[in-house]
Tab-separated table of C-alpha atoms in Angstrom:
chain	number	residue	atom	x	y	z
A	95	MET	CA	-47.148	-31.251	105.319
A	96	GLY	CA	-43.678	-30.561	106.469
A	97	ARG	CA	-41.295	-28.847	104.468
A	98	SER	CA	-37.844	-29.166	104.470
A	99	VAL	CA	-36.746	-25.755	106.342
A	100	ASN	CA	-38.940	-26.809	109.245
A	101	TYR	CA	-36.720	-30.073	109.766
A	102	LYS	CA	-33.444	-28.082	109.034
A	103	VAL	CA	-32.542	-30.329	106.211
A	104	PRO	CA	-30.568	-28.391	103.449
A	105	TYR	CA	-31.981	-27.692	99.481
A	106	ILE	CA	-29.808	-26.864	96.631
A	107	THR	CA	-31.953	-25.157	93.869
A	108	THR	CA	-28.913	-25.237	91.212
A	109	LEU	CA	-26.940	-27.115	89.195
A	110	ALA	CA	-23.445	-25.338	89.896
A	111	GLY	CA	-24.729	-25.630	93.737
A	112	ALA	CA	-25.577	-29.389	93.717
A	113	TYR	CA	-21.959	-29.537	92.195
A	114	ASN	CA	-20.094	-27.600	94.766
A	115	THR	CA	-21.930	-28.921	97.535
A	116	VAL	CA	-20.780	-32.630	96.641
A	117	LYS	CA	-17.283	-31.173	96.176
A	118	GLY	CA	-17.390	-29.301	99.737
A	119	ILE	CA	-18.812	-32.656	101.182
A	120	ALA	CA	-16.004	-34.834	99.323
A	121	ALA	CA	-13.680	-32.454	100.930
A	122	ALA	CA	-14.808	-32.771	103.994
A	123	ARG	CA	-14.777	-36.698	104.637
A	124	ASN	CA	-11.310	-36.009	102.944
A	125	GLY	CA	-10.386	-33.967	105.886
A	126	HIS	CA	-10.468	-30.603	104.144
A	127	GLY	CA	-13.186	-29.164	105.734
A	128	ALA	CA	-11.497	-27.071	108.570
A	129	VAL	CA	-13.242	-23.886	108.842
A	130	LYS	CA	-11.974	-20.244	108.689
A	131	SER	CA	-12.904	-16.916	108.925
A	132	LEU	CA	-12.907	-14.982	105.662
A	133	GLN	CA	-10.264	-12.781	107.667
A	134	GLU	CA	-7.762	-15.681	107.704
């Protein structure tokens, strides 16, 4: 039996994490997903 980790499939364990994941995916789809370093 394979686990999601073995296939590099992300999984979310909290409701807050799921909510923020959905917000992040929506932002990335709308063009607001640029990656910046913490120093920026």
